[in-house]
Amino acid sequence: KPKTKRAKRFLEKRDAKVIENTKNALLIKGGNTSETVTRALRDIYSLKKPNVVLYKKKNITRPFEDQTSMEFFSKKSDSSLFIFGSHNKKRPHNLIMGRMFDYHVLDMIELGIEKFNGLRDFKNSKSAEGSKPMLIFAGDLFELDNDHKRLKNLLIDFFRGPTVPNVRLGGLEIVLHFAAFGGKIFMRSYKVLLKKSGCRTPRIELEEMGPSFNFVLRRTHLASDDLYKKSLKQPKALKAKKKKNISQDVFGTTYGRIHMEKQDLGKLQTRKMKGLKRRKGEIKVVSDEAESSPKKAKEQ
Amino acid sequence: MAALIEDVLAEAERSGPGGLRSIHVEKPLELQFDLGNLTALDSNPLKPGSFRQDPEEFLRSLARDNTQLLVNAIWQLPSERQNEAIVAKLPQPTTRIPREKALPKTRPPTRWEEFAKLKGIQKKKKSNLAWDKEKKEWRRRWGYKRANDETKDWVIEVPETADPNEDQFAKRVTAKKERVAKNELSRLRNIARAQKSKVPGVGLAPTDQPSKVDLSKAIHVAKAATASVGKFQDKLPKEKEQRNAGKKRKFEPLIGDFSAERQKQLELLKIMSNKKPKLDLTRAVNRQLREDEQEEAAKRRKMHPKGRQGGKGHNQNRRKGQGRKPTTKQRGNRK
């Protein structure tokens, strides 16, 4: 229970909200890591800045067997995305990419690095920190195979950055290209150069700048269907409400529809005549002749 | 003339980058775009032959083509000028991505919020600072060292209707304490209503820090929740045995005094068949007394219009606990 305003603000930031914060990523090393893995983690850290935390110390855990330590770390650093890097003889240069729902593991996909070229290997200027990348997925596997579909979703989730309503047309600097082919995924990052073309849309030239990986898809631990569906549910407040009974005609005049209940027009109250008010003890005089005379007149 | 134009156009087409063909990309299958996320999916199968020949070059040209298509799509979006930069308005993202945390539980509106919605009262935003006339400076509106603090007045005019020996300073302080307590009560009631928590009949309402008495009562209740109603449960060394935890009501045994039971049943039938309602003397007398008091209070209020109003209305709430009937019922009887 927070005792200061600062603590209260801290807890409110981590609360469940209708519109959520940008997801944070957690980069963590396992019991034994190779140079490739550490360099890869550092490069991903610089790609994802500022929404990323890089743990420097080694943590001896096995995410596929025991998920509690990952969940604990994620809760402490308030990050729902994570990459766990490790290296052993059976699984060399291993990266486990995963995400959490409500601080419990949702999906985990294991990728092995077969070839890696870091940021330092490409000697050119890099893009600015924190720019929203464009993501391109090539290959029919991303549409046909279930594992690849989930991987695509995970990669979008991981790399997309904050959700913005507008984007500056000149600020589209970086593009990440993922090509899936025969169980392998080739990731390349390019810097986008907008060249003049004859028309408004520029011609694109690419210059490879960022980390480039040749991944091989290893184990997966995907969430069950109902848990995944539960995580996809959006709050009702976000659904746009349709305004009923309002229509517009061709000229732009707005029309509204009112639905009335059934009224007995004989019993409508028009004006109050105080003299005609019925009081207690009064006998209503009904003359039969007066009633029947209009009928007689008609008959005649 | 026409031939000249044709020549110029043909030359422009033939030229490489910078020519009109440069942004055009041919693909057997169209790409699927998710412009809200700046994402594109190319479902065209990759040609293994050209890939194996020169993988890097193949990937680079593929990336260039796909990026060109994506950029074309982004440039199609409506754009506007914002602070000397051209900005494109992105649509809502179409890829369904799982949320980070569970859905937030909507808090039910409090009693005031419902009333305000009904009446159409809008929340007015007040500034944090208020002008203190005496100190002639800006102070916070509420909290520590607030502006226009009533309890910190060093002189208070005694109103005419008040008793000269009454301590006006203490009166203000107690009034403030009552207001604070009332506010706290409403806050807790709103929370209870929001959680729809029922107070348990046996045992205790859950609290943050239960006292020693609460804990021992909880132990006793938990003990009795066994098949043998706690008779064979082991006792802790320092645990005290509860003495008056039995039932407070006593019922007649099932098979006992037959004549008494017969009497009771006949009396019950007599009461039910009675046409006239029973007269409860005590209740009638209490009611009459209450009415008399109300009339006197009304008379006094008319004599001194401003003095008593606030105090009277406030005190009525407090008298509820003392076994008297609530005032609203009385007003219904009077004509």
XYZ file of C-alpha atoms in Angstrom:
635
model
C 0.000 0.000 0.000
C 1.643 3.269 -1.048
C 2.433 5.784 1.645
C 3.768 8.596 -0.547
C 2.475 10.223 -3.698
C 5.578 9.103 -5.544
C 4.980 5.461 -4.626
C 1.362 5.810 -5.642
C 2.380 7.188 -9.055
C 4.866 4.336 -9.464
C 2.184 1.739 -8.807
C -0.337 3.487 -11.011
C 2.100 3.401 -13.907
C 2.347 -0.390 -13.580
C -1.405 -0.899 -13.175
C -3.666 -2.483 -15.759
C -5.019 0.263 -17.998
C -7.460 0.631 -20.869
C -4.760 2.018 -23.190
C -1.506 0.355 -22.191
C 2.026 1.640 -22.003
C 4.627 0.725 -24.621
C 5.907 -2.753 -23.847
C 9.329 -2.945 -22.243
C 11.818 -5.628 -23.197
C 14.161 -7.506 -20.892
C 17.462 -8.860 -22.206
C 18.985 -11.467 -19.940
C 21.901 -13.901 -20.109
C 21.916 -17.514 -19.006
C 24.488 -19.589 -17.180
C 26.947 -19.640 -20.069
C 26.963 -17.241 -23.008
C 29.152 -16.982 -26.056
C 30.540 -13.789 -27.533
C 27.989 -13.988 -30.360
C 25.152 -14.039 -27.901
C 26.440 -11.122 -25.846
C 27.069 -9.044 -28.938
C 23.652 -9.915 -30.292
C 21.986 -8.870 -27.048
C 23.877 -5.578 -27.038
C 22.804 -4.816 -30.598
C 19.181 -5.570 -29.883
C 19.494 -3.330 -26.830
C 20.579 -0.407 -28.976
C 17.789 -1.121 -31.462
C 15.097 -1.124 -28.835
C 16.252 1.839 -26.756
C 14.693 3.346 -24.599
C 12.080 0.655 -23.890
C 14.560 -2.021 -22.941
C 16.522 -3.254 -19.932
C 19.756 -5.225 -20.299
C 20.704 -7.340 -17.313
C 24.468 -7.532 -17.083
C 24.897 -10.520 -14.777
C 24.414 -14.174 -15.682
C 21.353 -15.936 -14.314
C 21.423 -19.701 -14.083
C 17.891 -20.673 -15.104
C 16.249 -22.693 -17.816
C 13.181 -20.850 -19.112
C 11.701 -23.854 -20.843
C 11.681 -25.840 -17.613
C 11.099 -23.294 -14.888
C 9.326 -20.087 -15.736
C 9.079 -18.584 -12.259
C 12.406 -16.736 -12.328
C 11.584 -15.139 -15.697
C 8.214 -14.070 -14.317
C 9.887 -12.600 -11.246
C 12.345 -10.583 -13.339
C 9.584 -9.383 -15.604
C 7.532 -8.252 -12.659
C 10.435 -6.384 -11.094
C 11.370 -4.498 -14.245
C 7.766 -4.209 -15.539
C 8.640 -5.753 -18.899
C 6.377 -8.058 -20.831
C 8.854 -8.970 -23.591
C 12.104 -10.809 -22.984
C 15.066 -12.396 -24.748
C 17.100 -14.984 -22.883
C 20.486 -15.711 -24.417
C 22.559 -18.798 -23.640
C 25.141 -21.103 -25.142
C 25.821 -24.791 -24.603
C 26.952 -27.701 -26.672
C 23.506 -28.966 -27.467
C 22.043 -25.560 -28.321
C 24.797 -23.215 -29.433
C 24.175 -19.458 -29.610
C 20.635 -19.736 -28.369
C 18.109 -16.907 -28.014
C 14.736 -17.534 -26.406
C 12.337 -14.770 -27.419
C 9.192 -14.543 -25.354
C 6.365 -12.441 -24.023
C 4.257 -12.309 -20.908
C 0.622 -11.767 -20.181
C -0.155 -10.499 -16.706
C 3.396 -11.423 -15.650
C 2.943 -15.067 -16.700
C 4.653 -16.560 -19.708
C 2.463 -16.466 -22.807
C 4.746 -17.517 -25.708
C 8.376 -18.578 -25.951
C 10.201 -19.288 -29.203
C 13.769 -20.541 -29.312
C 15.992 -19.293 -32.139
C 19.536 -20.365 -32.815
C 21.970 -17.864 -34.313
C 23.836 -19.385 -37.215
C 25.423 -16.227 -38.515
C 25.593 -12.833 -36.927
C 26.924 -9.506 -38.110
C 26.702 -6.795 -35.502
C 26.336 -3.048 -35.717
C 30.080 -2.688 -35.528
C 30.642 -4.821 -38.604
C 28.833 -2.351 -40.821
C 30.883 0.792 -40.971
C 28.337 3.459 -41.712
C 26.151 5.901 -39.874
C 23.274 4.462 -37.928
C 19.716 5.669 -37.536
C 18.581 7.760 -34.603
C 17.653 6.075 -31.345
C 13.979 5.416 -30.800
C 12.775 5.725 -34.381
C 9.840 3.515 -35.300
C 11.059 0.785 -37.686
C 9.205 -0.579 -40.685
C 8.780 -4.353 -40.535
C 8.591 -6.580 -43.589
C 7.971 -10.326 -43.550
C 8.723 -12.265 -46.735
C 7.989 -15.855 -47.559
C 4.826 -17.903 -47.635
C 5.764 -19.725 -44.422
C 4.690 -16.679 -42.416
C 1.177 -17.227 -43.604
C 0.936 -20.999 -43.744
C 2.812 -22.422 -40.763
C 1.353 -21.869 -37.269
C 4.725 -21.523 -35.555
C 5.848 -18.954 -38.084
C 2.578 -17.046 -37.712
C 3.095 -16.804 -33.984
C 6.720 -15.837 -34.531
C 5.632 -13.065 -36.870
C 3.198 -11.789 -34.254
C 5.920 -11.933 -31.617
C 8.428 -10.103 -33.820
C 5.917 -7.341 -34.589
C 5.146 -7.055 -30.896
C 8.820 -6.922 -30.052
C 10.109 -4.453 -32.595
C 7.208 -2.173 -33.358
C 7.838 0.419 -30.634
C 5.209 2.863 -29.413
C 1.855 3.012 -31.212
C 1.508 6.465 -32.738
C -1.333 8.104 -34.651
C 0.954 10.058 -37.005
C 4.380 9.455 -38.424
C 6.699 12.021 -39.971
C 7.260 11.040 -43.573
C 10.895 12.002 -43.441
C 11.482 10.076 -40.246
C 11.067 6.561 -41.673
C 14.722 5.633 -41.308
C 14.986 1.986 -40.511
C 13.462 -1.168 -41.948
C 13.773 -4.691 -40.517
C 13.307 -7.421 -43.093
C 12.537 -11.014 -42.049
C 12.618 -13.733 -44.724
C 11.519 -17.285 -43.837
C 12.832 -20.128 -45.891
C 13.188 -23.805 -45.038
C 13.006 -23.520 -41.247
C 15.447 -20.613 -41.246
C 14.706 -16.967 -40.752
C 16.957 -14.293 -42.179
C 16.784 -10.953 -40.454
C 18.394 -7.923 -42.023
C 18.230 -4.286 -40.943
C 18.636 -1.501 -43.445
C 18.801 2.236 -43.306
C 16.297 3.828 -45.674
C 17.459 6.433 -48.167
C 14.688 8.387 -49.873
C 15.757 9.390 -53.317
C 14.023 11.645 -55.752
C 11.690 10.064 -58.189
C 9.517 11.757 -60.739
C 6.555 11.959 -58.416
C 5.712 12.635 -54.799
C 6.555 9.135 -53.553
C 10.322 8.764 -53.233
C 12.430 5.932 -54.594
C 13.886 3.715 -51.931
C 17.529 2.767 -51.669
C 18.678 0.588 -48.819
C 21.960 0.588 -46.981
C 22.622 -2.270 -44.629
C 23.491 -0.918 -41.228
C 22.088 -2.891 -38.405
C 22.482 -6.342 -36.935
C 21.897 -9.146 -39.383
C 20.975 -12.610 -38.140
C 20.540 -16.024 -39.691
C 18.165 -17.698 -37.261
C 17.125 -21.325 -37.130
C 13.811 -22.135 -35.489
C 14.260 -24.544 -32.549
C 11.778 -25.306 -29.775
C 8.557 -23.396 -29.183
C 6.314 -23.038 -26.169
C 3.161 -21.393 -27.437
C 0.211 -20.369 -25.310
C -2.934 -22.472 -25.362
C -5.713 -21.184 -27.563
C -7.985 -19.944 -24.788
C -5.172 -18.141 -22.967
C -4.148 -16.507 -26.214
C -7.729 -15.459 -26.897
C -8.005 -14.064 -23.398
C -4.870 -11.993 -23.895
C -6.218 -10.611 -27.173
C -9.415 -9.296 -25.564
C -9.686 -5.541 -25.719
C -11.668 -3.502 -23.171
C -15.129 -2.430 -24.212
C -14.250 1.227 -23.731
C -12.060 1.091 -26.825
C -14.865 -0.083 -29.087
C -16.341 2.785 -31.060
C -20.004 3.167 -30.172
C -22.453 3.554 -33.025
C -24.989 6.312 -32.606
C -28.376 4.836 -33.335
C -31.433 6.586 -34.754
C -29.428 9.394 -36.327
C -29.219 9.673 -40.093
C -28.156 12.261 -42.604
C -29.733 12.982 -45.931
C -28.060 14.024 -49.143
C -28.023 17.711 -48.250
C -26.322 17.153 -44.928
C -29.397 17.681 -42.756
C -29.285 15.479 -39.669
C -32.428 13.525 -38.894
C -33.245 11.818 -35.642
C -35.786 9.083 -34.933
C -37.907 9.030 -31.809
C -39.852 5.924 -30.887
C -43.075 6.733 -29.007
C -45.141 4.352 -26.939
C -48.774 3.732 -27.853
C -51.062 6.531 -26.608
C -54.791 6.436 -26.053
C -55.755 9.670 -27.803
C -59.121 9.707 -25.995
C -57.382 9.994 -22.636
C -54.912 12.744 -23.554
C -54.777 15.587 -21.070
C -54.967 18.907 -22.843
C -55.852 21.766 -20.466
C -56.816 21.610 -16.836
C -60.358 22.894 -16.153
C -60.616 23.165 -12.407
C -64.385 23.391 -12.468
C -64.746 20.039 -14.177
C -62.655 18.267 -11.539
C -64.531 15.386 -9.953
C -64.854 15.729 -6.208
C -65.718 13.197 -3.546
C -69.449 12.677 -3.010
C -70.559 14.112 -6.334
C -72.883 11.989 -8.366
C -72.286 12.025 -12.031
C -75.627 12.766 -13.792
C -75.888 10.899 -17.058
C -79.011 11.631 -19.057
C -79.977 8.845 -21.392
C -81.843 11.199 -23.689
C -78.803 13.391 -24.213
C -76.707 10.350 -25.010
C -79.078 8.717 -27.381
C -80.240 11.917 -29.139
C -77.175 12.289 -31.413
C -77.706 8.723 -32.533
C -81.342 9.438 -33.244
C -80.413 12.481 -35.233
C -78.166 10.359 -37.371
C -80.771 7.783 -38.000
C -83.141 10.430 -39.151
C 5.626 18.830 -81.961
C 3.891 15.623 -80.938
C 6.889 13.609 -82.041
C 9.144 15.745 -79.842
C 6.945 15.130 -76.794
C 6.934 11.430 -77.499
C 10.695 11.375 -77.703
C 11.051 13.156 -74.384
C 8.669 10.764 -72.666
C 10.391 7.717 -74.137
C 13.739 8.970 -72.895
C 12.376 9.632 -69.446
C 11.023 6.080 -69.283
C 14.245 4.527 -70.371
C 16.344 6.357 -67.798
C 16.991 4.412 -64.616
C 16.684 5.951 -61.175
C 14.885 9.242 -61.230
C 12.680 8.006 -64.041
C 8.963 7.347 -63.734
C 9.425 3.599 -63.504
C 11.528 3.751 -60.404
C 8.813 3.385 -57.792
C 6.971 0.656 -59.605
C 7.403 -2.925 -58.409
C 5.838 -6.009 -59.960
C 4.791 -8.826 -57.684
C 2.655 -11.869 -58.492
C 0.812 -11.584 -55.157
C -0.001 -8.232 -53.587
C 1.521 -7.520 -50.210
C -0.690 -7.371 -47.131
C -0.200 -4.140 -45.233
C -0.746 -3.207 -41.619
C 0.022 0.491 -41.837
C -0.858 1.161 -38.200
C 2.213 -0.874 -37.292
C 4.215 0.057 -40.443
C 4.238 -3.651 -41.348
C 3.941 -5.538 -44.609
C 3.660 -9.248 -45.357
C 4.881 -10.632 -48.661
C 3.369 -14.087 -49.180
C 5.159 -14.713 -52.469
C 7.255 -17.855 -52.134
C 11.000 -17.238 -52.250
C 12.783 -18.600 -55.269
C 15.326 -21.110 -53.973
C 17.494 -20.950 -57.070
C 18.255 -17.246 -57.032
C 18.536 -17.394 -53.276
C 21.314 -19.981 -53.293
C 23.264 -18.163 -55.962
C 23.835 -15.015 -53.946
C 21.843 -14.903 -50.758
C 22.845 -11.391 -49.616
C 22.111 -9.756 -52.922
C 18.849 -11.653 -53.239
C 17.741 -10.580 -49.791
C 18.761 -6.985 -50.421
C 16.822 -6.677 -53.671
C 13.825 -8.404 -52.107
C 13.979 -6.007 -49.166
C 14.263 -3.031 -51.474
C 11.234 -4.057 -53.493
C 9.121 -4.747 -50.444
C 10.174 -1.522 -48.758
C 9.312 0.401 -51.903
C 5.819 -1.067 -51.913
C 5.352 -0.309 -48.233
C 6.556 3.267 -48.676
C 4.188 3.688 -51.624
C 1.334 2.581 -49.418
C 2.370 4.948 -46.605
C 2.621 7.861 -49.022
C -0.948 7.155 -50.100
C -2.229 7.958 -46.613
C -3.745 11.405 -45.864
C -1.059 13.758 -44.689
C -0.952 17.162 -43.061
C 1.615 19.708 -42.097
C 2.520 19.841 -38.408
C 5.281 22.157 -37.151
C 7.143 22.407 -40.449
C 7.061 18.668 -41.099
C 4.798 16.636 -43.286
C 3.092 13.992 -41.218
C 1.018 11.040 -42.399
C -2.013 9.961 -40.408
C -1.743 6.280 -39.652
C -4.863 4.115 -39.427
C -5.604 1.778 -36.534
C -3.300 -1.266 -36.460
C -4.952 -4.363 -37.861
C -2.681 -7.046 -36.411
C -4.171 -8.292 -33.165
C -1.413 -8.223 -30.619
C -1.971 -9.581 -27.102
C -2.194 -7.133 -24.253
C 0.488 -6.759 -21.665
C -1.738 -6.978 -18.608
C -5.233 -8.210 -17.922
C -8.270 -6.019 -18.527
C -8.735 -3.378 -15.849
C -11.738 -3.844 -13.603
C -14.097 -0.915 -14.012
C -14.817 0.756 -10.728
C -18.566 1.156 -10.141
C -19.578 4.819 -9.809
C -19.948 6.179 -6.303
C -23.238 7.507 -4.989
C -22.190 11.088 -5.751
C -21.080 10.200 -9.267
C -24.434 8.605 -10.007
C -26.261 11.634 -8.675
C -24.076 13.988 -10.697
C -24.700 11.984 -13.850
C -28.422 12.080 -13.212
C -28.492 15.820 -12.645
C -25.952 16.598 -15.343
C -23.456 18.187 -12.967
C -20.052 18.606 -14.571
C -16.798 18.380 -12.647
C -15.217 21.835 -12.393
C -11.451 21.807 -12.332
C -10.131 24.001 -9.516
C -6.617 25.362 -9.356
C -4.298 24.128 -6.618
C -3.713 27.584 -5.147
C -6.120 30.019 -3.558
C -5.615 33.597 -2.445
C -5.419 34.057 1.289
C -6.803 37.512 2.075
C -5.191 37.935 5.462
C -1.749 36.608 4.715
C -1.976 38.235 1.265
C -0.305 35.386 -0.521
C -1.151 32.350 -2.610
C -1.574 29.225 -0.596
C -2.784 25.743 -1.438
C -6.510 25.261 -1.489
C -6.441 22.353 0.989
C -3.865 20.526 3.039
C -0.984 21.756 5.157
C -0.985 25.567 5.618
C -4.040 26.094 3.521
C -5.631 29.407 2.570
C -8.597 30.657 4.617
C -8.261 28.016 7.300
C -11.237 28.379 9.634
C -9.734 26.478 12.509
C -6.742 28.815 12.629
C -8.721 32.038 13.237
C -7.398 33.852 16.260
C -10.639 35.771 16.860
C -14.189 34.523 16.334
C -17.323 36.648 16.722
C -19.755 35.037 19.121
C -23.144 34.970 17.327
C -26.110 36.431 19.163
C -27.980 33.213 19.470
C -25.063 31.336 21.008
C -24.435 30.674 24.653
C -21.768 33.162 25.876
C -19.924 30.478 27.829
C -19.591 28.162 24.836
C -16.136 27.662 23.432
C -16.386 28.719 19.786
C -12.879 27.548 18.915
C -13.535 24.065 20.215
C -16.857 24.065 18.403
C -15.117 24.713 15.092
C -12.568 21.997 15.709
C -15.224 19.421 16.629
C -17.301 20.401 13.601
C -14.289 19.761 11.397
C -13.662 16.401 13.042
C -17.273 15.424 12.453
C -17.008 16.371 8.780
C -13.849 14.320 8.404
C -15.471 11.303 10.067
C -18.553 11.609 7.865
C -16.361 11.769 4.757
C -14.427 8.709 5.854
C -17.670 6.842 6.472
C -18.979 7.664 2.982
C -15.675 6.607 1.453
C -15.757 3.245 3.200
C -19.387 2.755 2.285
C -18.559 3.403 -1.373
C -15.767 0.851 -1.223
C -18.017 -1.716 0.434
C -20.703 -1.108 -2.159
C -18.146 -1.436 -4.952
C -16.862 -4.740 -3.666
C -20.326 -5.927 -2.649
C -18.681 -7.433 0.391
C -21.080 -8.960 2.854
C -20.314 -8.845 6.523
C -20.050 -12.421 7.733
C -22.619 -13.491 10.270
C -20.208 -15.577 12.287
C -16.660 -14.341 12.516
C -15.089 -11.097 11.484
C -14.978 -8.691 8.584
C -11.576 -8.890 6.880
C -9.241 -6.103 8.020
C -5.708 -5.157 7.183
C -4.273 -5.562 10.646
C -6.407 -7.744 12.882
C -6.019 -7.266 16.615
C -5.362 -9.986 19.192
C -9.043 -10.309 19.962
C -9.900 -10.566 16.252
C -7.286 -13.245 15.707
C -8.433 -15.384 18.633
C -12.027 -15.109 17.435
C -10.932 -16.154 13.957
C -9.087 -19.163 15.390
C -12.152 -20.223 17.292
C -14.394 -19.933 14.208
C -11.895 -21.871 12.103
C -11.679 -24.599 14.740
C -15.406 -25.147 14.691
C -15.302 -25.735 10.960
C -14.403 -29.423 11.276
C -16.594 -32.504 10.981
C -16.838 -32.890 14.752
C -17.489 -29.142 15.224
C -14.094 -28.585 16.892
C -14.589 -31.050 19.720
C -11.475 -33.113 19.024
C -9.196 -30.315 17.820
C -5.858 -29.945 19.586
C -5.336 -26.770 21.487
C -2.224 -24.596 21.294
C -0.347 -24.244 24.632
C -1.346 -20.629 25.274
C -4.737 -20.675 23.566
C -7.595 -19.464 25.703
C -10.886 -21.308 25.590
C -13.850 -19.204 24.441
C -16.631 -19.036 26.974
C -19.633 -17.191 25.586
C -19.586 -18.279 21.970
C -22.878 -20.096 22.088
C -26.221 -19.136 20.670
C -27.942 -16.100 22.069
C -31.459 -17.245 21.283
C -33.138 -20.172 22.963
C -35.891 -22.188 21.343
C -38.462 -24.449 22.935
C -37.686 -28.196 22.769
C -39.600 -30.042 20.065
C -41.554 -32.415 22.322
C -42.239 -30.833 25.681
C -45.151 -29.104 27.232
C -48.232 -30.058 25.183
C -50.734 -27.777 26.902
C -48.436 -24.753 26.566
C -47.964 -25.481 22.893
C -51.749 -25.784 22.418
C -52.286 -22.448 24.145
C -49.735 -20.763 21.930
C -51.282 -22.119 18.750
C -54.803 -21.020 19.734
C -53.575 -17.524 20.617
C -51.862 -17.278 17.269
C -55.059 -18.199 15.450
C -57.023 -15.637 17.475
C -54.624 -12.864 16.551
C -54.736 -13.807 12.894
C -58.536 -13.798 12.780
C -58.775 -10.421 14.500
C -60.294 -7.743 12.354
C -59.055 -4.749 14.324
C -55.299 -4.067 14.454
C -53.523 -4.398 17.748
C -52.726 -1.226 19.664
C -49.169 -1.044 20.911
C -49.312 1.495 23.694
C -45.601 2.166 24.023
C -45.215 2.724 20.314
C -48.161 5.091 20.221
C -46.877 7.083 23.165
C -43.380 7.319 21.643
C -44.841 8.520 18.410
C -46.870 11.214 20.124
C -43.841 12.414 22.083
C -41.821 12.601 18.894
C -44.479 14.662 17.183
C -44.562 17.105 20.065
C -40.807 17.500 19.944
C -40.883 18.112 16.213
C -43.485 20.842 16.587
C -41.485 22.599 19.279
C -38.331 22.399 17.159
C -40.195 23.874 14.202
C -41.432 26.733 16.367
C -37.932 27.432 17.665
C -36.561 27.371 14.157
C -39.063 29.982 13.053
C -38.107 32.256 15.934
C -34.350 32.094 15.240
C -34.069 31.501 11.507
C -30.278 31.409 11.038
C -28.826 30.136 14.264
C -30.022 26.596 14.658
C -30.455 25.229 11.151
C -27.051 23.629 10.617
C -26.738 22.079 14.010
C -30.217 20.648 14.072
C -29.942 18.965 10.757
C -26.595 17.457 11.685
C -27.651 16.171 15.070
C -30.649 14.319 13.697
C -28.343 11.865 11.964
C -26.586 11.042 15.154
C -29.734 10.252 17.141
C -30.458 7.290 14.896
C -28.421 4.906 16.989
C -30.248 5.616 20.190
C -33.307 3.526 19.472
C -35.627 6.257 18.346
C -37.558 6.102 15.142
C -36.129 7.946 12.129
C -37.669 11.293 11.342
C -38.681 10.496 7.783
C -41.354 8.086 8.968
C -42.864 10.743 11.230
C -43.203 13.269 8.491
C -45.358 10.841 6.533
C -47.904 10.676 9.329
C -48.282 14.360 9.835
C -50.574 16.171 7.503
